[in-house]
Every structure is written in structure tokens, then in C-alpha cells.
Coordinates of C-alpha atoms in Angstrom, one line a residue:
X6 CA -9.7 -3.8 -0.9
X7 CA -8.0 -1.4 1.6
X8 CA -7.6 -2.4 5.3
X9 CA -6.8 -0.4 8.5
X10 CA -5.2 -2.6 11.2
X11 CA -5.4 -1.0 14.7
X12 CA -3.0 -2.8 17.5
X13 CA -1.8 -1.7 21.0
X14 CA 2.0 -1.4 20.9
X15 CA 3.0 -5.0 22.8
X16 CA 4.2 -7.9 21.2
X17 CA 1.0 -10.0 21.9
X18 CA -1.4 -7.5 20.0
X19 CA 1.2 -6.0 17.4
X20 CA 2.5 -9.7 16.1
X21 CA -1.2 -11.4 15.1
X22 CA -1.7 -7.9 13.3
X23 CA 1.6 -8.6 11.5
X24 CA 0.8 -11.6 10.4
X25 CA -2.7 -10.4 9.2
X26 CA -1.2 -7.6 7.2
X27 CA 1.3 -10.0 5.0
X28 CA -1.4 -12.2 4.7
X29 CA -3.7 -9.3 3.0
X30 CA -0.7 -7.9 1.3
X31 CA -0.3 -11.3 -0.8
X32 CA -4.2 -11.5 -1.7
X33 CA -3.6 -7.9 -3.3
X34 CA -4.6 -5.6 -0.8
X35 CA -4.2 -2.7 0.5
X36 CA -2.8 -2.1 4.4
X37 CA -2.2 0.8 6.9
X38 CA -1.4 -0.2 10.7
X39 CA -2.6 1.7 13.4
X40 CA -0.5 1.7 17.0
X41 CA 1.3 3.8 19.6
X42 CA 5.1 4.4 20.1
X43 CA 5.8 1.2 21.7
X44 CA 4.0 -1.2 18.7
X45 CA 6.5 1.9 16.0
X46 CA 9.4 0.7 17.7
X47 CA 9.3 -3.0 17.8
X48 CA 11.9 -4.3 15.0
X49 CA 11.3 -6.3 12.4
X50 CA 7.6 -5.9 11.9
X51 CA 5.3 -4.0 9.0
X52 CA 8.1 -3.6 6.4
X53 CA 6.9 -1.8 3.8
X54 CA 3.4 -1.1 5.7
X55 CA 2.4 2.4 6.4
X56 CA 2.4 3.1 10.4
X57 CA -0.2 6.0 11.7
X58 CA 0.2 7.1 15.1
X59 CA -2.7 8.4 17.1
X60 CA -2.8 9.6 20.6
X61 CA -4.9 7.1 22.9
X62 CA -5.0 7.3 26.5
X63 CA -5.7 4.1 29.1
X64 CA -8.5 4.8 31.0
X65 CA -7.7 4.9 34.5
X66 CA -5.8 7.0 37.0
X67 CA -9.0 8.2 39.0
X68 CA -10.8 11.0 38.1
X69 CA -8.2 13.2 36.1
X70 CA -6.6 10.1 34.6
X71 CA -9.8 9.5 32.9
X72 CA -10.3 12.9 31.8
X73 CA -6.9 13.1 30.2
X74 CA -7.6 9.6 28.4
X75 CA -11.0 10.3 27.4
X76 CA -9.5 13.8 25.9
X77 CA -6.8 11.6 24.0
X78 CA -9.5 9.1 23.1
X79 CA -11.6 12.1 21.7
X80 CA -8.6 13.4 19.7
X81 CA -7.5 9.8 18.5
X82 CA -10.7 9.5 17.3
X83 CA -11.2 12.9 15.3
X84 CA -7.6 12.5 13.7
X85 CA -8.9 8.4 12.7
X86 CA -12.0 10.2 10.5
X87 CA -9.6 12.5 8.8
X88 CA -7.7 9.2 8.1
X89 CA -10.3 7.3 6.8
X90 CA -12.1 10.5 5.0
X91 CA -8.8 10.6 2.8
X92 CA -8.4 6.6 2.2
X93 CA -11.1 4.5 2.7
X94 CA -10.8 1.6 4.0
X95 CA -13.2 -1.0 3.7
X96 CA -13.2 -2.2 6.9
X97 CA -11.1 -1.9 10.1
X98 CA -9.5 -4.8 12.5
X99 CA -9.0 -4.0 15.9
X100 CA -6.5 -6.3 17.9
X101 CA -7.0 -4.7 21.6
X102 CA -5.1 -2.3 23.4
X103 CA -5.5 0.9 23.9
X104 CA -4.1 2.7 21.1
X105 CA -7.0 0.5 19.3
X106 CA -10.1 2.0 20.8
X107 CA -10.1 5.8 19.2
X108 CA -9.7 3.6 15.8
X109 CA -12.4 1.6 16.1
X110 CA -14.3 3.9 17.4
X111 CA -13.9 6.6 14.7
X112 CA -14.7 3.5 11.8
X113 CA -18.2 2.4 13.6
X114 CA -19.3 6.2 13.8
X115 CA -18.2 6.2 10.0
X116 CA -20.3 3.1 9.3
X117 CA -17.0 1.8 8.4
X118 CA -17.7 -2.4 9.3
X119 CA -15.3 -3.7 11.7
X120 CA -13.4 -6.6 13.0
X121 CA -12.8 -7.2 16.4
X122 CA -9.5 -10.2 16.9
X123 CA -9.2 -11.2 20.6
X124 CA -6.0 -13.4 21.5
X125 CA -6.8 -14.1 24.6
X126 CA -9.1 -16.5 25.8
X127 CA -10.5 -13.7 28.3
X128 CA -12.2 -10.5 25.9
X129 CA -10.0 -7.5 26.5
X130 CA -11.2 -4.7 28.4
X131 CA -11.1 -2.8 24.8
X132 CA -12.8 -5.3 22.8
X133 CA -15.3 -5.6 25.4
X134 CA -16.5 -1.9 24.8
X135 CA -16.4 -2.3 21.2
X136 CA -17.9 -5.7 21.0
X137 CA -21.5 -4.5 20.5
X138 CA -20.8 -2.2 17.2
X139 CA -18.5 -5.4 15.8
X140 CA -19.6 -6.7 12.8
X141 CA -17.3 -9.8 14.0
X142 CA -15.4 -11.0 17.0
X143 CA -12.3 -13.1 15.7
X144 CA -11.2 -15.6 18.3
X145 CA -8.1 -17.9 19.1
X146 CA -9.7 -20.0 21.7
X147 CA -13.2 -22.1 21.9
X148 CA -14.3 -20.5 24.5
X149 CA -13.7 -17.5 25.6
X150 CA -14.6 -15.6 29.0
X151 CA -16.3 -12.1 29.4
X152 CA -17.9 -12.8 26.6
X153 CA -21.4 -11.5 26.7
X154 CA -24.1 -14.4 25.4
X155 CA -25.9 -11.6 22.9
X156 CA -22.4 -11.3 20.7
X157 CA -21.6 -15.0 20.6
X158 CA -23.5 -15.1 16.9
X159 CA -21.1 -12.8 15.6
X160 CA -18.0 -14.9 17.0
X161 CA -15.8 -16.7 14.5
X162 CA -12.9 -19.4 16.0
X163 CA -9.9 -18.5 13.9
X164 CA -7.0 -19.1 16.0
X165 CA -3.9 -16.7 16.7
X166 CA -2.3 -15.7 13.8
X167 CA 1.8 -16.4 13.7
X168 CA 4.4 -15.5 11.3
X169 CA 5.1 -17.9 8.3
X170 CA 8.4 -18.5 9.4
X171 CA 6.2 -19.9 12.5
X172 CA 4.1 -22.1 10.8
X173 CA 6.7 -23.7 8.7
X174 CA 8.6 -25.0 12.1
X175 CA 5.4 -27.2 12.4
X176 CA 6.2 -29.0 9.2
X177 CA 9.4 -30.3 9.9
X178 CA 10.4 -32.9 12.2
X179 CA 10.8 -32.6 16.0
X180 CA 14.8 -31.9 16.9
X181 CA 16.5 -35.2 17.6
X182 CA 16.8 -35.8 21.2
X183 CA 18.2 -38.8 23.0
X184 CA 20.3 -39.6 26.4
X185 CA 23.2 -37.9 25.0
X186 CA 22.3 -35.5 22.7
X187 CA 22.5 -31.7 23.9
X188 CA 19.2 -30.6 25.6
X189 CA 18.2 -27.0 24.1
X190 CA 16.1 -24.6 26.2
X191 CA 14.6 -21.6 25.2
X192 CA 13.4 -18.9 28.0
X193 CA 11.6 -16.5 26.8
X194 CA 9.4 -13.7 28.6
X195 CA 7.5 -12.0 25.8
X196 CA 8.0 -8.6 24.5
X197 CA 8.8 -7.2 27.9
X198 CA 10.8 -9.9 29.9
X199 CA 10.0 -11.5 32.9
X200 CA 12.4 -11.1 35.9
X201 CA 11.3 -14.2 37.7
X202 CA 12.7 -16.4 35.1
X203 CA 15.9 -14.3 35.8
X204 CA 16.2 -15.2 39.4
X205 CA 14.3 -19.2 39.2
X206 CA 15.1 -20.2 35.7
X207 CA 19.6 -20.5 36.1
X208 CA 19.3 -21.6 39.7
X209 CA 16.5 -24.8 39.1
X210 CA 18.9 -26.0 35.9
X211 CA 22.2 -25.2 38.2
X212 CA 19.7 -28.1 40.4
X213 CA 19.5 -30.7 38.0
X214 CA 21.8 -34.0 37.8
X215 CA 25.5 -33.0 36.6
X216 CA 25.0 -35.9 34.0
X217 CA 21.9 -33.3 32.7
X218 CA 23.1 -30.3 33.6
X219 CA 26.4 -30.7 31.5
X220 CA 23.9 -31.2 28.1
X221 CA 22.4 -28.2 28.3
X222 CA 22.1 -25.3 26.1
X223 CA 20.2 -22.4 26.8
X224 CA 19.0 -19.2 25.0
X225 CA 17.6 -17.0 27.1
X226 CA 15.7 -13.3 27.3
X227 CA 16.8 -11.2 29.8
X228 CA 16.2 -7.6 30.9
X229 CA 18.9 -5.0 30.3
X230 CA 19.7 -4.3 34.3
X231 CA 19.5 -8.3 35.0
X232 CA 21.8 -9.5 32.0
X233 CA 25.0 -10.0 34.1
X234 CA 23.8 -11.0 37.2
X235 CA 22.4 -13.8 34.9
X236 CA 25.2 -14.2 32.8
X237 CA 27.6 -14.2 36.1
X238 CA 25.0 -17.2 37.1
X239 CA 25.6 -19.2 34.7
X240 CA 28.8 -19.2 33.9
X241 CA 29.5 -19.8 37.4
X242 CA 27.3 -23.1 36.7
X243 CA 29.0 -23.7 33.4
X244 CA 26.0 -23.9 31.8
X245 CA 26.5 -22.4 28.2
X246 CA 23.8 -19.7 28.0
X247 CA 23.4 -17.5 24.8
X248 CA 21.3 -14.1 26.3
X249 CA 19.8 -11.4 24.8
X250 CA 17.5 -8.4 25.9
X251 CA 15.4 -9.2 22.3
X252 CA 15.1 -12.3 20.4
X253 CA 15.3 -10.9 16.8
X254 CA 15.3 -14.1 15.5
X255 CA 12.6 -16.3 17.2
X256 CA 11.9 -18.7 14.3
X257 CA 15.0 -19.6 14.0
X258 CA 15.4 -20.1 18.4
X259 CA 12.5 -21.7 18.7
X260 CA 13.0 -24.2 15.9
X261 CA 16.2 -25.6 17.5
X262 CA 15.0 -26.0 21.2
X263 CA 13.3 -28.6 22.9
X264 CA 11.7 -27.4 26.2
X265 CA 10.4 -23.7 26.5
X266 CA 10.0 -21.8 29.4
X267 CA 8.2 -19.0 29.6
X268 CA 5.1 -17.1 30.5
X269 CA 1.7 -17.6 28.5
X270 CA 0.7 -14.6 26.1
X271 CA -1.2 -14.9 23.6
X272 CA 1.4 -15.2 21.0
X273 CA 3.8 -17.5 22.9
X274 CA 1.1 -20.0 22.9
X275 CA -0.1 -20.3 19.9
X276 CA 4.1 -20.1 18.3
X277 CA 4.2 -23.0 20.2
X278 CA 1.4 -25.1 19.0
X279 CA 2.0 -23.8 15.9
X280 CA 5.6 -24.9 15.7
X281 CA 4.9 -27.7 18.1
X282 CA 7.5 -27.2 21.1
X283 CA 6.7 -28.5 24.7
X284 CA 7.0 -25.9 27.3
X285 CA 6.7 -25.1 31.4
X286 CA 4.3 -22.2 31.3
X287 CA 4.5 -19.8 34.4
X288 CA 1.6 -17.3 33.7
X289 CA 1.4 -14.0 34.8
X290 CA -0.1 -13.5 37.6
X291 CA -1.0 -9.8 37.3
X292 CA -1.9 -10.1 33.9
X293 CA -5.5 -8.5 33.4
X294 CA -8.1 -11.2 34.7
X295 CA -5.8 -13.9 35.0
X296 CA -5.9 -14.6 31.4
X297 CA -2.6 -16.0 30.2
X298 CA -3.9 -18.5 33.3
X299 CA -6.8 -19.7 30.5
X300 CA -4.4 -18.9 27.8
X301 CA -2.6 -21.7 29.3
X302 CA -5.3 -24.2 29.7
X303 CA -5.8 -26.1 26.4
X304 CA -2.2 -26.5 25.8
X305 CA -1.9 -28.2 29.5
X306 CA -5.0 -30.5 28.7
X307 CA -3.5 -31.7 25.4
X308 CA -0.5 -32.7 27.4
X309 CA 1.8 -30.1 25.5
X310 CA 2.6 -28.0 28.0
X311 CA 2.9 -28.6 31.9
X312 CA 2.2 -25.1 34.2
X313 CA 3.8 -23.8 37.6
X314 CA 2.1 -20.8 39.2
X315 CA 4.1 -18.4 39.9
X316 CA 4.0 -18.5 43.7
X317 CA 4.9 -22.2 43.6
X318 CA 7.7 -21.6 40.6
X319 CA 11.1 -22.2 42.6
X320 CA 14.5 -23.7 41.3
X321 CA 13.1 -27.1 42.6
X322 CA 10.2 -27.0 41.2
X323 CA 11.7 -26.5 37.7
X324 CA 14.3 -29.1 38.3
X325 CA 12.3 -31.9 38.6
X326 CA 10.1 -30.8 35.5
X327 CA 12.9 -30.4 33.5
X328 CA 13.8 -33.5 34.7
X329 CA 10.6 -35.4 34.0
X330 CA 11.1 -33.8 30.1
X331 CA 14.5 -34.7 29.6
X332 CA 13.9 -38.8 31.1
X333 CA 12.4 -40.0 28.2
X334 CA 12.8 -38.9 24.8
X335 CA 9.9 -40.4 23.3
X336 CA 7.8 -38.6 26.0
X337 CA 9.3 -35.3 25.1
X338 CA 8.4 -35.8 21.1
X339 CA 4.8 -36.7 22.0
X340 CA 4.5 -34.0 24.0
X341 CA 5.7 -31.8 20.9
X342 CA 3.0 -33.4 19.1
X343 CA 0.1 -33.3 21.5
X344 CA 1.3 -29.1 21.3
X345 CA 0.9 -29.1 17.6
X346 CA -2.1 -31.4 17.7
X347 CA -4.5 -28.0 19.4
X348 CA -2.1 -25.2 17.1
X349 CA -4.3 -23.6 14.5
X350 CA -1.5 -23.2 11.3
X351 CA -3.7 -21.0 9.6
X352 CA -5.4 -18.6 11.5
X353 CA -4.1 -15.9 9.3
X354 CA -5.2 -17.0 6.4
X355 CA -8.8 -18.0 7.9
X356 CA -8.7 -14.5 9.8
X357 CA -8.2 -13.0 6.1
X358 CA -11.2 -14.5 4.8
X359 CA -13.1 -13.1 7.5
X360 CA -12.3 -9.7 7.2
X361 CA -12.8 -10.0 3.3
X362 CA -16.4 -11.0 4.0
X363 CA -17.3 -8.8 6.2
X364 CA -15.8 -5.8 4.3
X365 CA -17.2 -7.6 0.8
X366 CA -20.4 -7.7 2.7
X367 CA -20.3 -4.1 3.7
X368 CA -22.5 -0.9 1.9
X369 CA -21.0 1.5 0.5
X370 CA -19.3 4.0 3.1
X371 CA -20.7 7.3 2.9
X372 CA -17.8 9.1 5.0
X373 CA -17.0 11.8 2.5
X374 CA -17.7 13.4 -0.8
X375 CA -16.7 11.1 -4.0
X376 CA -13.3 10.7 -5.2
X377 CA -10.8 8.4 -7.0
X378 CA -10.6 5.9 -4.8
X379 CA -6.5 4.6 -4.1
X380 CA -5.6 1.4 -5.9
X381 CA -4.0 0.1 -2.9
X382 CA -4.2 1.8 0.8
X383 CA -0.3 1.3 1.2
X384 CA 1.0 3.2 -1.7
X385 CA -1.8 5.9 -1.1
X386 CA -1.2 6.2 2.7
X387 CA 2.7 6.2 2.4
X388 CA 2.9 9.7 3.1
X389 CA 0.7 9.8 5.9
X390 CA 2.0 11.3 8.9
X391 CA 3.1 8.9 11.8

């Protein structure tokens, strides 16, 4: 079958889509991914997958913002038919974000089925409009807010899909830690950074017990205009600190560490409970209705994960958690195992099965006259323009 994957162009909506598409590659299938700039440019994701960009405005701005978006929705949507007129997909996944909505949109007046994946455990703004044309709403958390009670039937708990890479990290045995061994931190503010863990994170481990302090070793993602402020900080605290604006190779990172810190998207949460790694979570608290706040939640209840709000986040603060981690090394492996206890492995895989039913289940799509239909959407779409 032939699939269109639509994502906004952060890491939060872009990565789950990624992981969807190998998935679907292996079972034979065909994929095109649909995104903005931003999701284009992100490195080392949809090899060898065909990348369509449509125009897509955010609604907002007041009253000529949402002109201009809705006239950029409206041409995002027309160009989508013309896309799905020539290939024919058999259904399409939205993953939220913007750039998703003209996509989804075009497919449901095409009687095209679709897919709705929400990472959050609050529906997006986007996947709230397009919940009521949704054959399915795939979703990564129990229960999930803004939800309206008419569209639970159609909700299916899949869990966030990671890379494999990911997953595997979960199989293998937590890092050897004792009262000597180097203590390995990973910092890590999502796709975009987080300057608050620029200005707390080196000052509360500069806090902690020299014994401590001289055991650490940190990787750390920092903004481009922060990185040697940052780097001045720590060296000043002889702390050896590894920092980068990107982590390019995450897996790898997040496999070695012991303690993350970091904020609580979507896809840092479930690469940790999918890889099972403790972690201070400091959520953002602009984030659209406070949802890496429930994002958070389950991973705190299981004992995985221990959260600071950001207006109580302070060196001290982090010291003493850090502290409480490092104490007792048997403590800090349950703790890994209690994350990996609420991880769901194979939410791609269960996500794929989804999206197969609901396209096997799906009549035949009468959005054009008949033709040889493409053996596979990512050969036939290779030309497409982006």
C-alpha cells in the first residue's frame, strides 16, 4: 500500500513520523512525507523517503494573520489533491502541526481515510480540528486531555513511536554505576534548546560535593549564542562537558548516561522509557496547554523520572536531586527500570498495524480517473517537487 505522512517541522512531530515510515518501508510499502522547511532540514531523518513541501500557515496573528494562514491553508490544501490525484495513497497519517492540517484536510475531502497520531497527552490544536473526519486517533498516553467523549471509540493506545536504535537501548543492561564510577549526564532540550538549562543546569552540578562533582561527565545541548558562556562555565568548574548545538547521535548519548535532564516533549519521554534512563524533567511552561506538564506525569508516578517546575528549577534545587540520584546506586537502576517499566517498545510497529487496517478497510478512492496505479509511492513520488 502507499502512505502519505504529514508532520509539522519540530523534532517532536517529525521523529514518531520517522519512525512510522521505516517501519512501513520494511512491511513493503510505499511512503511520501509531508512537512514545512523546518521538519526538510532536520539531519538524519527520511533517507531515501520522498519529502513534499506545502505552504501552511498558523492560524493566528489577529485578523490578517488568519487571513494569510487560511490563504496558505487553502493553497496547501489544493496543491495536497494534485498530490494525491497523481499517487494515491491509501490513506494518510497526520502527526500535528501546522504544516499537517492542509494535508489532512485535502485527504478527508478526497474520501482518502485518515490517521490522526497525537504524542502528547493533551490533543493538539490541529488534531483537534481534524479529530471528527479521523477514521482513528493514535495515542501515546491512557488518557489524554481535550479529547472530546464522541471520538474516544475511534481512539487506539499505541504509544510514541522511537527509532530502532531507541528501542534496542532498552534491551541491554543499565550502565554500571557505583561510588566511584564516573557519573554520566545527558542535558538535552529537544530540537530547539532550552536556555534555562544553560544558565541552572552548570551552576547546580558546580553545587554538588567536590567528591561528586569530580565524577562527572556531561554531554550537553546548547544554543549557538550560549555555547561559550557555557563552555567558559564549566571549565571554570572543571567539570568535563562535551557540548553541541545538535545531538546527531542520541542513541548512542543516551545509551551511555545515567541521569537526563531535560524538558518533557513528546519524544524525550517516550526515548526514555523506551531506553529506560532516569531523568529530572523541567517542562515547559509555555508549551501549548501545559502539556509536556502531563507528558511528564506517568513517568513521575512510576518513579522514573522526578520533575522541577520551572519557576522552582534553581542550581540548588538540582543539586540536591542529583544528589539524591547519584547516593545510591541501586536506587538509580530501579529507577531506570520503573522508566522502562511504562515505555511502549513498539509503538511503531502497533501504529503500522493501525494504519494498515484502516487503509485495508478503506473503499476504493474515487479521486481521479483510472490509471496504473505506482508499485510503491516512494519510487513513483521521487520526482515530486519539494
Amino acid at each position: 500500500m502507499n502512505f502519505v505522512l504529514a508532520a509539522g517541522g519540530t523534532g517532536g512531530h517529525m521523529i514518531p513520523a520517522h519512525a512510522l515510515a521505516a517501519e512501513l518501508k520494511r512491511r513493503g510499502h510505499g511512503v511520501l512525507l509531508i512537512t514545512d522547511d523546518r521538519g526538510r532540514r532536520i539531519p538524519g531523518l527520511f533517507d531515501g523517503v520522498p519529502v513534499h513541501v506545502l505552504p501552511a500557515g498558523r492560524l493566528g496573528g489577529g485578523p490578517l494573520g488568519l487571513l494569510k494562514a487560511v490563504r496558505s491553508v487553502l493553497a496547501g490544501r489544493r496543491e495536497a489533491k494534485r498530490l494525491y490525484r497523481q499517487h494515491r495513497p491509501d490513506a494518510v497519517v497526520g502527526f500535528g502541526g501546522y504544516p499537517a492540517f492542509p494535508a489532512l484536510l485535502a485527504a478527508s475531502s478526497l474520501k482518502i481515510p485518515t490517521v490522526l497520531h497525537e504524542q502528547n497527552a493533551v490533543l493538539g490544536r490541529v488534531n483537534r480540528l481534524l479529530a471528527r473526519e479521523a477514521q482513528a486517533i493514535a495515542t501515546a498516553y491512557p488518557t489524554i486531555e481535550k479529547l472530546k467523549p464522541a471520538q474516544q471509540g475511534k481512539v487506539r493506545l499505541v504509544g510514541n513511536p522511537v527509532r530502532d536504535s531507541i528501542v534496542r537501548l532498552g534491551e541491554l543492561p543499565f550502565p554500571a554505576f557505583d561510588e566511584v564510577a564516573p557519573l554520566k549526564i545527558l542535558v538535552t532540550g529537544g530540537s530547539q534548546g532550552a536556555s534555562v538549562l544553560s544558565d541552572v543546569v552548570p551552576a547546580g552540578l558546580g553545587a554538588l560535593d567536590a567528591s561528586l562533582r569530580h565524577r562527572l561527565q556531561v554531554v550537553q545541548q546548547v544554543r549557538p549564542e550560549e555555547m561559550e558562556r557555557v563552555r567558559e562555565t564549566y571549565r571554570k568548574l572543571e567539570i568535563p562537558a562535551d557540548l553541541a548545538t545538535y545531538i546527531h547521535d542520541m542513541p548512542a548519548e543516551l545509551g551511555e548516561a545515567h541521569v537526563v535532564i531535560g524538558r518533557a516533549g513528546a519524544s524525550t519521554i517516550a526515548e526514555l522509557t523506551a531506553a529506560g534512563r532516569p531523568a529530572v524533567l523541567i517542562p515547559l511552561p509555555i508549551a501549548t496547554d501545559d502539556h509536556q506538564t502531563a507528558n511528564a506525569r506517568e513517568m513521575v508516578k512510576s518513579g522514573g523520572a522526578r520533575m522541577i517546575v520551572q519557576t522552582e528549577f534553581t542550581p540548588d534545587t538540582l543539586a540536591r536531586q542529583i544528589e539524591a540520584l547519584a547516593a545510591d546506586p541501586v536506587a538509580l537502576a530501579n529507577a531506570a527500570a520503573r522508566a522502562l517499566a511504562v515505555g511502549r517498545p513498539h509503538a511503531a510497529s502497533d501504529l503500522a498495524d493501525l494504519v494498515e487496517q484502516v487503509a485495508g478497510k478503506a473503499s476504493p478512492l474515487l479521486v481521479g480517473p483510472a490509471k496504473t496505479r505506482p508499485a510503491r509511492l516512494s519510487a513513483a513520488a521521487a520526482g515530486a517537487p519539494a
